[in-house]
PDB file of C-alpha atoms in Angstrom:
ATOM      1  CA  GLN A   1     114.571 100.494  87.073  1.00 69.00           C
ATOM      2  CA  SER A   2     112.509 103.546  86.935  1.00 80.00           C
ATOM      3  CA  VAL A   3     108.927 103.164  85.665  1.00 91.00           C
ATOM      4  CA  LEU A   4     108.249 106.734  84.709  1.00 98.00           C
ATOM      5  CA  THR A   5     110.228 108.265  81.711  1.00 98.00           C
ATOM      6  CA  GLN A   6     111.586 111.776  81.691  1.00 98.00           C
ATOM      7  CA  PRO A   7     113.844 113.689  79.214  1.00 98.00           C
ATOM      8  CA  PRO A   8     117.447 113.346  80.411  1.00 97.00           C
ATOM      9  CA  SER A   9     117.972 117.063  80.278  1.00 98.00           C
ATOM     10  CA  VAL A  10     116.412 120.491  79.401  1.00 98.00           C
ATOM     11  CA  SER A  11     118.046 123.933  79.298  1.00 98.00           C
ATOM     12  CA  GLY A  12     116.921 127.467  78.990  1.00 98.00           C
ATOM     13  CA  ALA A  13     118.258 130.853  79.238  1.00 98.00           C
ATOM     14  CA  PRO A  14     117.369 133.009  82.468  1.00 98.00           C
ATOM     15  CA  GLY A  15     113.832 134.308  82.395  1.00 98.00           C
ATOM     16  CA  GLN A  16     112.514 131.597  79.817  1.00 98.00           C
ATOM     17  CA  ARG A  17     110.028 128.980  80.490  1.00 98.00           C
ATOM     18  CA  VAL A  18     110.878 125.235  80.458  1.00 98.00           C
ATOM     19  CA  THR A  19     108.776 122.158  80.874  1.00 98.00           C
ATOM     20  CA  ILE A  20     109.662 118.695  81.991  1.00 98.00           C
ATOM     21  CA  SER A  21     107.452 115.793  81.014  1.00 98.00           C
ATOM     22  CA  CYS A  22     106.837 112.632  82.973  1.00 98.00           C
ATOM     23  CA  THR A  23     105.298 109.749  81.049  1.00 98.00           C
ATOM     24  CA  GLY A  24     103.845 106.734  82.542  1.00 98.00           C
ATOM     25  CA  SER A  25     101.228 104.088  81.715  1.00 97.00           C
ATOM     26  CA  SER A  26      97.638 102.931  82.440  1.00 97.00           C
ATOM     27  CA  SER A  27      98.789 101.266  85.687  1.00 97.00           C
ATOM     28  CA  ASN A  28     100.247 104.523  87.312  1.00 98.00           C
ATOM     29  CA  ILE A  29      99.520 107.903  86.064  1.00 98.00           C
ATOM     30  CA  GLY A  30      96.806 106.701  83.751  1.00 98.00           C
ATOM     31  CA  ALA A  31      95.224 104.913  86.697  1.00 97.00           C
ATOM     32  CA  ASN A  32      94.462 108.308  87.980  1.00 96.00           C
ATOM     33  CA  TYR A  33      97.140 108.340  90.708  1.00 97.00           C
ATOM     34  CA  ASP A  34      98.663 111.654  91.663  1.00 98.00           C
ATOM     35  CA  VAL A  35     102.004 112.806  90.273  1.00 98.00           C
ATOM     36  CA  HIS A  36     104.351 114.770  92.598  1.00 98.00           C
ATOM     37  CA  TRP A  37     107.615 116.605  91.818  1.00 98.00           C
ATOM     38  CA  PHE A  38     110.837 117.025  93.510  1.00 98.00           C
ATOM     39  CA  GLN A  39     114.086 118.992  93.113  1.00 98.00           C
ATOM     40  CA  HIS A  40     117.418 117.528  93.754  1.00 97.00           C
ATOM     41  CA  LEU A  41     120.777 119.432  94.302  1.00 94.00           C
ATOM     42  CA  PRO A  42     123.668 117.135  94.686  1.00 87.00           C
ATOM     43  CA  GLY A  43     124.692 116.519  98.267  1.00 88.00           C
ATOM     44  CA  THR A  44     121.315 117.565  99.583  1.00 93.00           C
ATOM     45  CA  ALA A  45     117.994 116.015 100.493  1.00 96.00           C
ATOM     46  CA  PRO A  46     115.410 116.127  97.642  1.00 97.00           C
ATOM     47  CA  LYS A  47     112.787 118.867  98.122  1.00 98.00           C
ATOM     48  CA  LEU A  48     109.138 118.492  97.389  1.00 98.00           C
ATOM     49  CA  LEU A  49     107.975 120.974  94.686  1.00 98.00           C
ATOM     50  CA  ILE A  50     104.542 119.936  93.608  1.00 98.00           C
ATOM     51  CA  TYR A  51     102.102 117.331  95.182  1.00 98.00           C
ATOM     52  CA  GLY A  52      98.820 116.099  93.913  1.00 97.00           C
ATOM     53  CA  ASN A  53      99.662 117.060  90.311  1.00 98.00           C
ATOM     54  CA  SER A  54      99.352 120.889  90.825  1.00 98.00           C
ATOM     55  CA  ASN A  55      99.757 121.881  94.426  1.00 97.00           C
ATOM     56  CA  ARG A  56     102.819 123.818  95.695  1.00 98.00           C
ATOM     57  CA  PRO A  57     103.920 123.526  99.349  1.00 97.00           C
ATOM     58  CA  SER A  58     104.406 126.553 101.374  1.00 96.00           C
ATOM     59  CA  GLY A  59     107.558 128.371 100.388  1.00 96.00           C
ATOM     60  CA  VAL A  60     107.905 127.032  96.937  1.00 98.00           C
ATOM     61  CA  PRO A  61     107.844 129.900  94.190  1.00 97.00           C
ATOM     62  CA  ASP A  62     104.795 130.161  92.038  1.00 97.00           C
ATOM     63  CA  ARG A  63     107.326 129.925  88.986  1.00 97.00           C
ATOM     64  CA  PHE A  64     106.877 126.246  89.360  1.00 98.00           C
ATOM     65  CA  SER A  65     103.663 124.557  88.400  1.00 98.00           C
ATOM     66  CA  GLY A  66     102.463 121.093  87.650  1.00 98.00           C
ATOM     67  CA  SER A  67      99.770 119.494  85.412  1.00 98.00           C
ATOM     68  CA  LYS A  68      98.628 116.030  84.490  1.00 98.00           C
ATOM     69  CA  SER A  69      96.595 114.499  81.447  1.00 97.00           C
ATOM     70  CA  GLY A  70      96.161 111.029  80.633  1.00 97.00           C
ATOM     71  CA  THR A  71      99.190 108.844  81.137  1.00 98.00           C
ATOM     72  CA  SER A  72     101.553 111.913  81.383  1.00 98.00           C
ATOM     73  CA  ALA A  73     102.434 114.795  83.641  1.00 98.00           C
ATOM     74  CA  SER A  74     104.532 117.959  83.392  1.00 98.00           C
ATOM     75  CA  LEU A  75     106.394 120.370  85.350  1.00 98.00           C
ATOM     76  CA  ALA A  76     106.834 123.915  84.079  1.00 98.00           C
ATOM     77  CA  ILE A  77     109.375 126.416  85.262  1.00 98.00           C
ATOM     78  CA  THR A  78     108.584 129.918  84.304  1.00 98.00           C
ATOM     79  CA  GLY A  79     111.081 132.941  84.546  1.00 97.00           C
ATOM     80  CA  LEU A  80     114.059 130.608  84.923  1.00 98.00           C
ATOM     81  CA  GLN A  81     116.591 131.375  87.374  1.00 97.00           C
ATOM     82  CA  ALA A  82     120.305 130.221  87.980  1.00 97.00           C
ATOM     83  CA  GLU A  83     119.238 128.562  91.373  1.00 96.00           C
ATOM     84  CA  ASP A  84     116.812 126.310  89.463  1.00 97.00           C
ATOM     85  CA  GLU A  85     119.775 124.548  87.818  1.00 97.00           C
ATOM     86  CA  ALA A  86     119.225 121.073  89.658  1.00 97.00           C
ATOM     87  CA  GLY A  87     117.957 117.735  89.019  1.00 98.00           C
ATOM     88  CA  TYR A  88     114.225 117.090  88.992  1.00 98.00           C
ATOM     89  CA  PHE A  89     112.219 113.864  89.104  1.00 98.00           C
ATOM     90  CA  CYS A  90     108.562 112.907  89.212  1.00 98.00           C
ATOM     91  CA  GLN A  91     106.779 110.291  91.273  1.00 98.00           C
ATOM     92  CA  SER A  92     103.525 108.230  91.412  1.00 98.00           C
ATOM     93  CA  TYR A  93     102.025 105.059  92.460  1.00 98.00           C
ATOM     94  CA  ASP A  94     101.837 101.850  90.436  1.00 97.00           C
ATOM     95  CA  ASP A  95      98.862  99.269  90.653  1.00 96.00           C
ATOM     96  CA  SER A  96     100.789  96.446  89.023  1.00 95.00           C
ATOM     97  CA  LEU A  97     103.767  96.932  91.211  1.00 95.00           C
ATOM     98  CA  SER A  98     101.707  97.756  94.251  1.00 95.00           C
ATOM     99  CA  GLY A  99     104.261 100.415  95.284  1.00 97.00           C
ATOM    100  CA  TYR A 100     105.570 103.981  94.550  1.00 98.00           C
ATOM    101  CA  VAL A 101     107.349 104.640  91.340  1.00 98.00           C
ATOM    102  CA  PHE A 102     109.787 107.358  90.102  1.00 98.00           C
ATOM    103  CA  GLY A 103     110.811 109.129  87.255  1.00 98.00           C
ATOM    104  CA  THR A 104     114.152 108.771  85.375  1.00 97.00           C
ATOM    105  CA  GLY A 105     115.207 112.233  86.467  1.00 97.00           C
ATOM    106  CA  THR A 106     115.773 115.442  84.326  1.00 98.00           C
ATOM    107  CA  GLN A 107     118.757 117.706  84.623  1.00 98.00           C
ATOM    108  CA  VAL A 108     117.820 121.496  84.031  1.00 98.00           C
ATOM    109  CA  THR A 109     120.747 123.766  82.897  1.00 98.00           C
ATOM    110  CA  VAL A 110     120.397 127.457  82.854  1.00 97.00           C
ATOM    111  CA  LEU A 111     122.442 128.813  80.024  1.00 96.00           C
TER     112      LEU A 111
ATOM    113  CA  GLN B   1     111.568 122.121 112.283  1.00 93.00           C
ATOM    114  CA  VAL B   2     111.317 118.535 111.414  1.00 97.00           C
ATOM    115  CA  GLN B   3     114.682 116.752 110.722  1.00 97.00           C
ATOM    116  CA  LEU B   4     115.553 113.114 109.655  1.00 98.00           C
ATOM    117  CA  GLN B   5     118.986 112.240 110.849  1.00 97.00           C
ATOM    118  CA  GLN B   6     120.318 108.958 109.218  1.00 98.00           C
ATOM    119  CA  SER B   7     123.149 106.824 110.520  1.00 98.00           C
ATOM    120  CA  GLY B   8     124.717 103.504 109.722  1.00 97.00           C
ATOM    121  CA  PRO B   9     127.909 101.894 108.130  1.00 96.00           C
ATOM    122  CA  GLY B  10     128.905 102.939 104.636  1.00 96.00           C
ATOM    123  CA  LEU B  11     130.288  99.579 103.765  1.00 98.00           C
ATOM    124  CA  VAL B  12     128.827  96.163 103.973  1.00 98.00           C
ATOM    125  CA  LYS B  13     130.082  92.882 102.745  1.00 98.00           C
ATOM    126  CA  PRO B  14     128.306  90.665 100.246  1.00 98.00           C
ATOM    127  CA  SER B  15     125.701  88.198 101.944  1.00 98.00           C
ATOM    128  CA  GLN B  16     125.620  90.246 105.198  1.00 98.00           C
ATOM    129  CA  THR B  17     122.903  92.553 106.314  1.00 98.00           C
ATOM    130  CA  LEU B  18     122.739  96.187 105.694  1.00 98.00           C
ATOM    131  CA  SER B  19     121.319  98.120 108.844  1.00 98.00           C
ATOM    132  CA  LEU B  20     120.471 101.809 108.894  1.00 98.00           C
ATOM    133  CA  THR B  21     118.442 104.080 111.400  1.00 98.00           C
ATOM    134  CA  CYS B  22     116.675 107.271 110.960  1.00 98.00           C
ATOM    135  CA  ASP B  23     116.239 109.368 114.019  1.00 98.00           C
ATOM    136  CA  ILE B  24     113.175 111.834 113.767  1.00 98.00           C
ATOM    137  CA  SER B  25     113.248 115.048 115.627  1.00 98.00           C
ATOM    138  CA  GLY B  26     110.382 117.652 115.671  1.00 98.00           C
ATOM    139  CA  ASP B  27     107.670 114.898 114.739  1.00 98.00           C
ATOM    140  CA  SER B  28     106.542 111.579 116.180  1.00 98.00           C
ATOM    141  CA  VAL B  29     106.951 108.427 114.465  1.00 98.00           C
ATOM    142  CA  SER B  30     103.628 107.169 115.615  1.00 97.00           C
ATOM    143  CA  ARG B  31     101.691 110.379 114.555  1.00 97.00           C
ATOM    144  CA  ASP B  32      98.614 109.209 112.633  1.00 96.00           C
ATOM    145  CA  GLY B  33      98.806 110.688 109.115  1.00 96.00           C
ATOM    146  CA  ALA B  34     102.703 110.289 108.840  1.00 98.00           C
ATOM    147  CA  GLY B  35     104.341 107.388 107.023  1.00 98.00           C
ATOM    148  CA  TRP B  36     108.014 106.623 107.289  1.00 98.00           C
ATOM    149  CA  ASN B  37     109.925 105.285 104.316  1.00 98.00           C
ATOM    150  CA  TRP B  38     113.309 104.067 102.951  1.00 98.00           C
ATOM    151  CA  ILE B  39     113.975 104.868  99.377  1.00 98.00           C
ATOM    152  CA  ARG B  40     117.300 104.267  97.516  1.00 98.00           C
ATOM    153  CA  GLN B  41     118.902 105.536  94.466  1.00 97.00           C
ATOM    154  CA  SER B  42     121.537 104.187  92.380  1.00 96.00           C
ATOM    155  CA  PRO B  43     122.896 104.863  88.633  1.00 92.00           C
ATOM    156  CA  SER B  44     121.667 101.393  87.543  1.00 91.00           C
ATOM    157  CA  ARG B  45     118.307 101.253  89.214  1.00 94.00           C
ATOM    158  CA  GLY B  46     117.297 104.846  89.626  1.00 95.00           C
ATOM    159  CA  LEU B  47     115.147 105.629  92.394  1.00 97.00           C
ATOM    160  CA  GLU B  48     113.568 102.620  94.237  1.00 97.00           C
ATOM    161  CA  TRP B  49     111.010 102.650  96.991  1.00 98.00           C
ATOM    162  CA  LEU B  50     111.921  99.882  99.525  1.00 98.00           C
ATOM    163  CA  GLY B  51     108.947 100.316 101.942  1.00 98.00           C
ATOM    164  CA  ARG B  52     107.225 102.069 104.788  1.00 98.00           C
ATOM    165  CA  THR B  53     105.937 101.831 108.236  1.00 98.00           C
ATOM    166  CA  PHE B  54     103.045 103.788 109.576  1.00 98.00           C
ATOM    167  CA  TYR B  55     100.427 103.891 112.474  1.00 97.00           C
ATOM    168  CA  SER B  56      96.822 104.459 112.218  1.00 95.00           C
ATOM    169  CA  SER B  57      95.108 102.615 115.009  1.00 95.00           C
ATOM    170  CA  LYS B  58      97.750  99.943 114.612  1.00 97.00           C
ATOM    171  CA  TRP B  59     101.355  99.777 112.891  1.00 98.00           C
ATOM    172  CA  THR B  60     101.376  98.724 109.224  1.00 98.00           C
ATOM    173  CA  ASN B  61     104.353  97.623 107.252  1.00 98.00           C
ATOM    174  CA  GLN B  62     104.477  97.726 103.351  1.00 98.00           C
ATOM    175  CA  TYR B  63     107.461  96.779 101.255  1.00 98.00           C
ATOM    176  CA  GLY B  64     108.496  97.139  97.467  1.00 97.00           C
ATOM    177  CA  GLU B  65     108.152  94.074  95.298  1.00 95.00           C
ATOM    178  CA  ALA B  66     111.696  93.856  94.385  1.00 93.00           C
ATOM    179  CA  VAL B  67     113.135  93.711  97.849  1.00 96.00           C
ATOM    180  CA  LYS B  68     110.288  92.467 100.006  1.00 96.00           C
ATOM    181  CA  SER B  69     111.820  89.008 100.458  1.00 97.00           C
ATOM    182  CA  ARG B  70     114.808  90.613 102.079  1.00 98.00           C
ATOM    183  CA  VAL B  71     113.654  93.947 103.787  1.00 98.00           C
ATOM    184  CA  THR B  72     112.458  94.768 107.279  1.00 98.00           C
ATOM    185  CA  ILE B  73     111.507  98.330 108.285  1.00 98.00           C
ATOM    186  CA  SER B  74     110.648  98.794 111.965  1.00 98.00           C
ATOM    187  CA  PRO B  75     109.626 101.636 114.173  1.00 98.00           C
ATOM    188  CA  ASP B  76     111.131 102.243 117.523  1.00 98.00           C
ATOM    189  CA  THR B  77     108.657 104.488 119.518  1.00 97.00           C
ATOM    190  CA  SER B  78     110.953 104.701 122.570  1.00 98.00           C
ATOM    191  CA  LYS B  79     113.798 106.495 120.267  1.00 98.00           C
ATOM    192  CA  ASN B  80     111.523 107.921 117.883  1.00 98.00           C
ATOM    193  CA  GLN B  81     113.081 106.351 114.994  1.00 98.00           C
ATOM    194  CA  ILE B  82     112.875 103.810 112.157  1.00 98.00           C
ATOM    195  CA  SER B  83     115.232 101.280 111.060  1.00 98.00           C
ATOM    196  CA  LEU B  84     116.075  99.572 107.759  1.00 98.00           C
ATOM    197  CA  GLN B  85     117.408  95.868 107.506  1.00 98.00           C
ATOM    198  CA  LEU B  86     118.169  94.471 104.183  1.00 98.00           C
ATOM    199  CA  ASN B  87     119.448  90.908 104.291  1.00 98.00           C
ATOM    200  CA  SER B  88     121.715  88.997 101.826  1.00 98.00           C
ATOM    201  CA  VAL B  89     123.158  92.171 100.210  1.00 98.00           C
ATOM    202  CA  ILE B  90     124.674  91.927  96.904  1.00 97.00           C
ATOM    203  CA  PRO B  91     126.903  94.631  95.079  1.00 97.00           C
ATOM    204  CA  GLU B  92     123.775  95.858  93.338  1.00 96.00           C
ATOM    205  CA  ASP B  93     122.340  97.068  96.536  1.00 98.00           C
ATOM    206  CA  THR B  94     125.116  99.686  96.481  1.00 98.00           C
ATOM    207  CA  ALA B  95     123.124 103.006  96.598  1.00 98.00           C
ATOM    208  CA  MET B  96     122.355 106.092  98.483  1.00 97.00           C
ATOM    209  CA  TYR B  97     119.520 105.260 101.013  1.00 98.00           C
ATOM    210  CA  TYR B  98     117.156 107.902 101.947  1.00 98.00           C
ATOM    211  CA  CYS B  99     114.756 108.221 105.095  1.00 98.00           C
ATOM    212  CA  VAL B 100     111.645 109.915 103.897  1.00 98.00           C
ATOM    213  CA  ARG B 101     108.392 111.078 105.638  1.00 98.00           C
ATOM    214  CA  GLN B 102     105.157 110.959 103.900  1.00 98.00           C
ATOM    215  CA  SER B 103     102.055 112.950 104.718  1.00 97.00           C
ATOM    216  CA  SER B 104      98.621 112.072 104.124  1.00 95.00           C
ATOM    217  CA  TRP B 105      95.825 114.061 102.619  1.00 92.00           C
ATOM    218  CA  HIS B 106      92.335 113.330 101.154  1.00 91.00           C
ATOM    219  CA  ARG B 107      93.954 111.880  97.914  1.00 90.00           C
ATOM    220  CA  GLY B 108      96.397 109.592  99.422  1.00 92.00           C
ATOM    221  CA  TRP B 109     100.053 110.175 100.387  1.00 96.00           C
ATOM    222  CA  TYR B 110     103.018 112.213  99.211  1.00 97.00           C
ATOM    223  CA  PHE B 111     106.650 112.353 100.230  1.00 98.00           C
ATOM    224  CA  ASP B 112     107.209 115.784 101.898  1.00 97.00           C
ATOM    225  CA  LEU B 113     110.481 115.516 103.665  1.00 98.00           C
ATOM    226  CA  TRP B 114     113.743 113.697 102.723  1.00 98.00           C
ATOM    227  CA  GLY B 115     116.816 112.836 104.749  1.00 97.00           C
ATOM    228  CA  ARG B 116     120.189 113.768 103.251  1.00 96.00           C
ATOM    229  CA  GLY B 117     120.915 110.202 102.350  1.00 97.00           C
ATOM    230  CA  THR B 118     123.653 107.580 103.479  1.00 98.00           C
ATOM    231  CA  LEU B 119     125.766 106.139 100.815  1.00 98.00           C
ATOM    232  CA  VAL B 120     126.164 102.321 101.296  1.00 98.00           C
ATOM    233  CA  THR B 121     128.666 100.349  99.295  1.00 98.00           C
ATOM    234  CA  VAL B 122     128.402  96.557  99.136  1.00 98.00           C
ATOM    235  CA  SER B 123     131.849  95.229  98.643  1.00 97.00           C
ATOM    236  CA  SER B 124     134.264  92.781 100.189  1.00 96.00           C
TER     237      SER B 124
END
């Protein structure tokens, strides 16, 4: 079962800003492990959006940004576009499990 | 352009062994700074890290707690690929299985390239 908790869905109109939360605990995000974010369209390979809490790989638009505080992290999408309609999930590392853990996933809908 | 091409049967019988391979092109399985993982996703269990192999002076394998008694991940340098073996499968092992590259940086590792996935169903 997924260790990191995300809202099942968020939605917004084109051009708006949406945020997705990722809530963990003292054994993962709260233990100062980095949070990474991925975008996943059905039938395709998941794509890295943010690594190390707030860093964008080359080619990822600056509409995507990440932040982390305490035992939680957030992904923000500003200037929402139709192509952003997809699934998003977070990922970190967990001390008690001695392994990598993932979020429950969030579906973003562009109204 | 780095690509991860997965292959293997889509149907496995209960109690048998699930075997998948991941052919790596555009990168080297033994490159220092790269880790090679298997991750699976199912509606009931979500995303689950199964384990990884990587080379840094020597080969190291690490496995997820939930499967470590049943899983083996192996590199094959001659074919530039990794393989996954999951023994004694049960229907709950039905999932989409992904081959995933990790890259290291000064703060650790991050998954930076995913394969397209292989759907494996465990059923008689």
